[in-house]
PDB file of C-alpha atoms in Angstrom:
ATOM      1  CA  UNK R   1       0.000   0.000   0.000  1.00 72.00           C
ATOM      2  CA  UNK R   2       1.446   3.417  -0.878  1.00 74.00           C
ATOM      3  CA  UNK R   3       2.434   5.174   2.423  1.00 81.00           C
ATOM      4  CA  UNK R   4       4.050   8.114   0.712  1.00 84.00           C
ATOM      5  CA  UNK R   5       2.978  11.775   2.570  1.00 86.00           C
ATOM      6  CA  UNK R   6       3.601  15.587   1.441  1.00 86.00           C
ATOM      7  CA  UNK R   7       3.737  17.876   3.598  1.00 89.00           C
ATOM      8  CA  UNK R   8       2.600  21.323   1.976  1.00 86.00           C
ATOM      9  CA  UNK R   9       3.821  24.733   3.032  1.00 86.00           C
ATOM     10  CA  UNK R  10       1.497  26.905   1.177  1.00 86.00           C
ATOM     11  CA  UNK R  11      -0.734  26.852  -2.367  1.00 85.00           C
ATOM     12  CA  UNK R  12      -2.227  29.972  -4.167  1.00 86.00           C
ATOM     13  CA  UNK R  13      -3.551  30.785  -7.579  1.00 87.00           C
ATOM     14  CA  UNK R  14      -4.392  33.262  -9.596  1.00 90.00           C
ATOM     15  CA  UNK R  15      -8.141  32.141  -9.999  1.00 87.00           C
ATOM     16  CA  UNK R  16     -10.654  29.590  -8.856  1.00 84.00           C
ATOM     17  CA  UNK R  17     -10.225  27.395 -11.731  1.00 89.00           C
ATOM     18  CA  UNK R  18      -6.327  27.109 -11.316  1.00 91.00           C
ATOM     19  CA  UNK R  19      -7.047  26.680  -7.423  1.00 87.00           C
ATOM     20  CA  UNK R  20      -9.275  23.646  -7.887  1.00 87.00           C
ATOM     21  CA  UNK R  21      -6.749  21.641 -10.354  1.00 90.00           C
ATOM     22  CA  UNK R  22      -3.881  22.563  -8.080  1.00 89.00           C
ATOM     23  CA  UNK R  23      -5.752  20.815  -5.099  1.00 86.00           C
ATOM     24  CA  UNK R  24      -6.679  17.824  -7.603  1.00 86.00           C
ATOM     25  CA  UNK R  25      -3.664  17.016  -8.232  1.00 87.00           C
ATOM     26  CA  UNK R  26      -2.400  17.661  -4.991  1.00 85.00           C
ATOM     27  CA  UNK R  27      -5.060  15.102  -3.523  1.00 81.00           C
ATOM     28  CA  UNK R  28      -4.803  12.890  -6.367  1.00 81.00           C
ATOM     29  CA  UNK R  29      -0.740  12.323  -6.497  1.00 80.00           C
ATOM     30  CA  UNK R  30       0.259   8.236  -6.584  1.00 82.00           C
ATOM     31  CA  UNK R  31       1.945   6.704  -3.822  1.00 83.00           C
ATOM     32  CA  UNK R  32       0.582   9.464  -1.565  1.00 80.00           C
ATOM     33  CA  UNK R  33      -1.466   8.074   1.528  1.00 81.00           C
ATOM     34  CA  UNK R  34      -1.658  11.683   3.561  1.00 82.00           C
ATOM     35  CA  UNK R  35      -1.606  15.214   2.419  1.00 82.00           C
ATOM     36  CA  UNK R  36      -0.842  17.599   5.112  1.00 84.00           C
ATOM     37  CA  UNK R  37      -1.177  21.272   5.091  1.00 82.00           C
ATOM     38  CA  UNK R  38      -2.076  24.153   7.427  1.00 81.00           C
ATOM     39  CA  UNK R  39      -3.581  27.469   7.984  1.00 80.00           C
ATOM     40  CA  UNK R  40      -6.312  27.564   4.898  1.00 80.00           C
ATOM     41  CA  UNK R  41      -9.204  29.435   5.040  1.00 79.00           C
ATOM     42  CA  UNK R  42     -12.383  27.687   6.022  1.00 78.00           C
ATOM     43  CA  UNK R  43     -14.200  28.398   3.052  1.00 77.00           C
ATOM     44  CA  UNK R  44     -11.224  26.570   0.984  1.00 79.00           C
ATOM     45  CA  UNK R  45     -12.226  24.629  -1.624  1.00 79.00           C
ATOM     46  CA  UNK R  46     -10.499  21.649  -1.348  1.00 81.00           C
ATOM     47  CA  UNK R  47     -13.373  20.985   1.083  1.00 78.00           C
ATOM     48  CA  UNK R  48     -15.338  20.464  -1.891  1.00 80.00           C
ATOM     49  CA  UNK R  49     -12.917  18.545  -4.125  1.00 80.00           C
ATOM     50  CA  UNK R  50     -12.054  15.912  -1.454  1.00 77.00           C
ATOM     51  CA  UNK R  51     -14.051  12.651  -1.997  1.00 74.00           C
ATOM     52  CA  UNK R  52     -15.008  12.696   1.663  1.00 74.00           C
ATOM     53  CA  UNK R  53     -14.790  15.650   3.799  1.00 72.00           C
ATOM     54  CA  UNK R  54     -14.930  13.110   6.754  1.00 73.00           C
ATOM     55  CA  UNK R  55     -12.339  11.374   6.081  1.00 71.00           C
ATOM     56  CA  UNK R  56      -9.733  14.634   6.258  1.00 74.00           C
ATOM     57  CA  UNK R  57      -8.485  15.106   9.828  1.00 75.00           C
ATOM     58  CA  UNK R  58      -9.421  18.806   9.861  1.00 75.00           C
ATOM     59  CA  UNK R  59     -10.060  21.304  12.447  1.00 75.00           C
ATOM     60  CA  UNK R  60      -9.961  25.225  12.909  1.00 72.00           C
ATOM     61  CA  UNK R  61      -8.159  27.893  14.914  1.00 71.00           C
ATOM     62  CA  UNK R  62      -8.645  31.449  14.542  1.00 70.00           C
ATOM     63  CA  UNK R  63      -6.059  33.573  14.324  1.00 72.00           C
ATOM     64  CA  UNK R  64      -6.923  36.766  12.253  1.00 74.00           C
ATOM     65  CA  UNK R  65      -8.492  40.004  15.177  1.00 78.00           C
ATOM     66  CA  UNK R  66      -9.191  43.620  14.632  1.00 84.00           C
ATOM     67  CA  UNK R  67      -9.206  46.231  16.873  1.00 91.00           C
ATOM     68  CA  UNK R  68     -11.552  49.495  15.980  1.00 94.00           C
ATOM     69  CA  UNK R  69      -9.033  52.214  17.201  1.00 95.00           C
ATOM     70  CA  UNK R  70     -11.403  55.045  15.294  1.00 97.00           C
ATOM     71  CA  UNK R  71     -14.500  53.308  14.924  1.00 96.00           C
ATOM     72  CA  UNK R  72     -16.310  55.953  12.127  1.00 97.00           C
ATOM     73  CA  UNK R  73     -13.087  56.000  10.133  1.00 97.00           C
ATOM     74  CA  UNK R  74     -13.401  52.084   9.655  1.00 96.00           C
ATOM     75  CA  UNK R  75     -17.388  51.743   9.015  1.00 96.00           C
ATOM     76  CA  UNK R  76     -16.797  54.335   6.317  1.00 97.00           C
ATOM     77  CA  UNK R  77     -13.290  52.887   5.055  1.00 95.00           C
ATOM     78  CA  UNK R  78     -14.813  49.632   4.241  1.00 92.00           C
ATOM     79  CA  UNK R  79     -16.930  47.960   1.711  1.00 92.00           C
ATOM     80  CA  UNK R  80     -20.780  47.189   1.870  1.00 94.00           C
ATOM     81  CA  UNK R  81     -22.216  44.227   0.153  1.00 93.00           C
ATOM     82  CA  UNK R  82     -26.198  45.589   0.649  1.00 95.00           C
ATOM     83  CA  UNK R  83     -27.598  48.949   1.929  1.00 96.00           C
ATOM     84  CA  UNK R  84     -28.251  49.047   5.747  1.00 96.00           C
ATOM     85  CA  UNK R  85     -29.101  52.226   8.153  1.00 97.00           C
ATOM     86  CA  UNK R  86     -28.745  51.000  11.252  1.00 97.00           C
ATOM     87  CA  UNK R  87     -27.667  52.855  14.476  1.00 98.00           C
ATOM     88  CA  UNK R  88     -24.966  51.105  16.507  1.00 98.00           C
ATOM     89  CA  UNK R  89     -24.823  51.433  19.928  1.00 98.00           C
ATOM     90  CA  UNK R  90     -21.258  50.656  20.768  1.00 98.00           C
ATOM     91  CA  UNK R  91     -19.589  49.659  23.878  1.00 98.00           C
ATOM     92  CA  UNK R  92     -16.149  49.628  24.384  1.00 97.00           C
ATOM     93  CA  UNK R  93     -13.717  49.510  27.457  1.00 96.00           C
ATOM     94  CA  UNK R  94     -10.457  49.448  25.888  1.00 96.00           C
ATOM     95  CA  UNK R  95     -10.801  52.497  23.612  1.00 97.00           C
ATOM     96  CA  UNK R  96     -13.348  55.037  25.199  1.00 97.00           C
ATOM     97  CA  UNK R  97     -14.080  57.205  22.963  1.00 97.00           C
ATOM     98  CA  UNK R  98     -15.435  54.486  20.698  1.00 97.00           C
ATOM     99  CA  UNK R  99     -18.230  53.813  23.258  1.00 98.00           C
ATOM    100  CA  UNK R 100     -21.550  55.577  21.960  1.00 97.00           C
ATOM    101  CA  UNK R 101     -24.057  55.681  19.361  1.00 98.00           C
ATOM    102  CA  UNK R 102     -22.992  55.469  16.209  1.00 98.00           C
ATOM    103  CA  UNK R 103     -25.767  55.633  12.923  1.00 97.00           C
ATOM    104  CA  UNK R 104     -24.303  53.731  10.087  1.00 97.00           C
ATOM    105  CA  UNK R 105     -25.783  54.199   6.737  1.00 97.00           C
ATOM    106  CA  UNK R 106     -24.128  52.039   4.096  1.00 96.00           C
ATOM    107  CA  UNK R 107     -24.811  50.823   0.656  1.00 95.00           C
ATOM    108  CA  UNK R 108     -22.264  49.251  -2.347  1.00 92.00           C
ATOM    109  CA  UNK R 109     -21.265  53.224  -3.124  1.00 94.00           C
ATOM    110  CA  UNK R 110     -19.606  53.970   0.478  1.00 93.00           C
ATOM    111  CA  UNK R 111     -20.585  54.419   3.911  1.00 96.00           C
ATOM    112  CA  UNK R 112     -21.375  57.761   6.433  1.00 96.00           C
ATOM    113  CA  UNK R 113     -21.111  57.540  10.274  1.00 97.00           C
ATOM    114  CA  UNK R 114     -21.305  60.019  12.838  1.00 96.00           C
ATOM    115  CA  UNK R 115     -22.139  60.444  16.577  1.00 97.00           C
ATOM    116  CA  UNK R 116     -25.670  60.271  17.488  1.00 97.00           C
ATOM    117  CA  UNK R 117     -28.135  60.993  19.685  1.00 97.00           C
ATOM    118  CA  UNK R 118     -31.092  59.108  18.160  1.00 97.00           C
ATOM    119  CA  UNK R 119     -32.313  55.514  19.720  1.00 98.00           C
ATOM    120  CA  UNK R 120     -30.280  52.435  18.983  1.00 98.00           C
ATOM    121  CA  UNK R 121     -30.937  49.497  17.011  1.00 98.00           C
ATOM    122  CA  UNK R 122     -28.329  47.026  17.651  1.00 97.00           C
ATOM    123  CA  UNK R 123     -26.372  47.060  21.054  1.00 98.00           C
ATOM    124  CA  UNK R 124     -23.352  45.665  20.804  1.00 97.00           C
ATOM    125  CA  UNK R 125     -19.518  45.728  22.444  1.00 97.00           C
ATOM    126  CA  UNK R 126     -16.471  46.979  20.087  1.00 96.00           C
ATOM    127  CA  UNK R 127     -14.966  43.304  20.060  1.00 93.00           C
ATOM    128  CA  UNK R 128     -18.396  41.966  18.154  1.00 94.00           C
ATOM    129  CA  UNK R 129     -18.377  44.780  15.605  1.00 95.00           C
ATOM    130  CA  UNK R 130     -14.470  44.106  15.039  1.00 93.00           C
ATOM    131  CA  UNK R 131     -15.641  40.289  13.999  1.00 90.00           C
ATOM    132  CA  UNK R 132     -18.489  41.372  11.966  1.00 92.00           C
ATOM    133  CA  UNK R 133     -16.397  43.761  10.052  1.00 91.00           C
ATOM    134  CA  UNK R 134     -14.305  41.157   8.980  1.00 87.00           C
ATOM    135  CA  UNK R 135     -17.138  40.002   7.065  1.00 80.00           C
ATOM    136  CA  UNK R 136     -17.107  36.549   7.947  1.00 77.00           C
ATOM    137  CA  UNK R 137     -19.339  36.379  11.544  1.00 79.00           C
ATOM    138  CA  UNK R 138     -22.251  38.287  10.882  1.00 86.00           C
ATOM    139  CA  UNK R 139     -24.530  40.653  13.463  1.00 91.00           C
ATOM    140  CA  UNK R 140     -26.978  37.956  13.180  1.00 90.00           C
ATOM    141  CA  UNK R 141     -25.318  34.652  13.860  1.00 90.00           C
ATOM    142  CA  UNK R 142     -24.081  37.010  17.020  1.00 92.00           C
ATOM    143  CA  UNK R 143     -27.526  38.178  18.309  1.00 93.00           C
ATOM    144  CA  UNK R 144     -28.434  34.650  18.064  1.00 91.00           C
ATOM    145  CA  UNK R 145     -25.241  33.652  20.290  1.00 91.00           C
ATOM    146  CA  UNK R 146     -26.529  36.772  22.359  1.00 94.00           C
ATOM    147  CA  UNK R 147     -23.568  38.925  21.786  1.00 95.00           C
ATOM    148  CA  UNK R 148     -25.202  41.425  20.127  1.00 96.00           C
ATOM    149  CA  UNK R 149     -28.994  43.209  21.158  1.00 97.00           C
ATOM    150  CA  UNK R 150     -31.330  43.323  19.057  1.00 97.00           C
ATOM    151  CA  UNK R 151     -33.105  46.594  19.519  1.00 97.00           C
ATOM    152  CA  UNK R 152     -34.949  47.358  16.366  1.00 97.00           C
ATOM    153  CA  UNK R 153     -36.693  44.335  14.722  1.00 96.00           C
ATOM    154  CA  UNK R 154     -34.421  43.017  11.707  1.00 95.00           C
ATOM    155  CA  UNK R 155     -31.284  45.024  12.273  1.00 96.00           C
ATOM    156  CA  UNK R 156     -29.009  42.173  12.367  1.00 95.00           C
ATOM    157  CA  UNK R 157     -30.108  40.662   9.039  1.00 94.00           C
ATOM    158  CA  UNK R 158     -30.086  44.087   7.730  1.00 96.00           C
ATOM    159  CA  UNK R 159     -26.452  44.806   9.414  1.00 95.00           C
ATOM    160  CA  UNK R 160     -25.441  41.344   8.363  1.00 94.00           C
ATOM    161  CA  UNK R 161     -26.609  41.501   5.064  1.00 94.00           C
ATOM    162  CA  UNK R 162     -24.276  44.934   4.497  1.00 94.00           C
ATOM    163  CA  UNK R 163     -21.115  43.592   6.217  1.00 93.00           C
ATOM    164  CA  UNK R 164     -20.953  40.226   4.992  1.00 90.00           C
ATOM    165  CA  UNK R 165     -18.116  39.200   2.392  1.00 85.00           C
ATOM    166  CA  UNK R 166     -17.781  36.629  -0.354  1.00 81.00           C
ATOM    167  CA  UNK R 167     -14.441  35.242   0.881  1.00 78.00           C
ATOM    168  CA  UNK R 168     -14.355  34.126   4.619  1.00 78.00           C
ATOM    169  CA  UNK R 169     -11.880  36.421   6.440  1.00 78.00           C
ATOM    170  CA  UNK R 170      -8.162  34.558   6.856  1.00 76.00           C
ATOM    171  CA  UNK R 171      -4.698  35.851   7.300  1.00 76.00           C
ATOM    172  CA  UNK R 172      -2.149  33.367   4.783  1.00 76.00           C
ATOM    173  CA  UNK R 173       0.514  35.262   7.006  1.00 74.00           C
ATOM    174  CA  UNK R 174       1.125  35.276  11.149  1.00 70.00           C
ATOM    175  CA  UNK R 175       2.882  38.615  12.466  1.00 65.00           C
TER     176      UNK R 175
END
């Protein structure tokens, strides 16, 4: 029986089709009984391309965090997959002046947030909006974990919906 193992340090490609026939014939090499490789993202396809998913010895750490240092200045930096107006009220212990109420109103063009006075719809502490703006953890799954209060009817699907990414949020690199 072939006993043979690689050991891979790190794949990327240009584009999903040159992705998927890089992990073909990575997982289809002769003489190969295990195929060993670390730090992918979880939405990776070789997940798909595997015969059975079961059968891989897989598991997941995280190891990507951000850290809103000027909270407006990253809602309006980043990019919005659906419109949402939704007014965050923000806690956060580390960096004061992040703690408040914070109206968000986003859509695929670009983002505005300011200070506000007006009632909240989500309340929520600085660490939870750091994960959502990753794009991968939405305001939603969060709510339901209770991490995140759901003030206003909807506002975590709606904030979800505008903060969510294609591509699961991963870091190929460690600093």
């Amino acid at each position: 029986m072939p006993d043979g193992s690689v050991k891979l340090r790190d794949v990327e490609a240009l584009g999903p089709v040159t992705c998927a026939a890089l992990w073909r014939h990575l997982t289809d090499t002769d003489l190969v009984a295990r195929l060993t490789f670390h730090n992918r993202p979880v939405d990776d396809p070789v997940q798909q391309i595997v015969s059975d998913i079961r059968r891989c010895g897989s598991g997941w750490r995280d190891g990507l965090y951000v850290r809103l240092v000027d909270l407006p200045a990253a809602l309006e930096a980043r990019g919005y997959a659906a419109p949402a107006d939704v007014v965050l009220d923000v806690q956060d212990a580390v960096c004061p002046w992040n703690a408040g109420r914070w109206p968000l109103s986003a859509d695929v063009k670009g983002a505005a947030c300011q200070r506000t006075a007006d009632p909240a719809d989500l309340a929520l502490d600085a660490k939870e909006l750091g994960t959502a703006c990753l794009g991968g953890h939405g305001l939603r799954a969060l709510a339901g974990a209770g991490l995140v209060t759901e003030l206003r009817q909807g506002a975590p699907a709606e904030a979800s919906a505008a903060l969510r990414s294609d591509l699961e949020p991963w870091l190929p690199r460690f600093f």
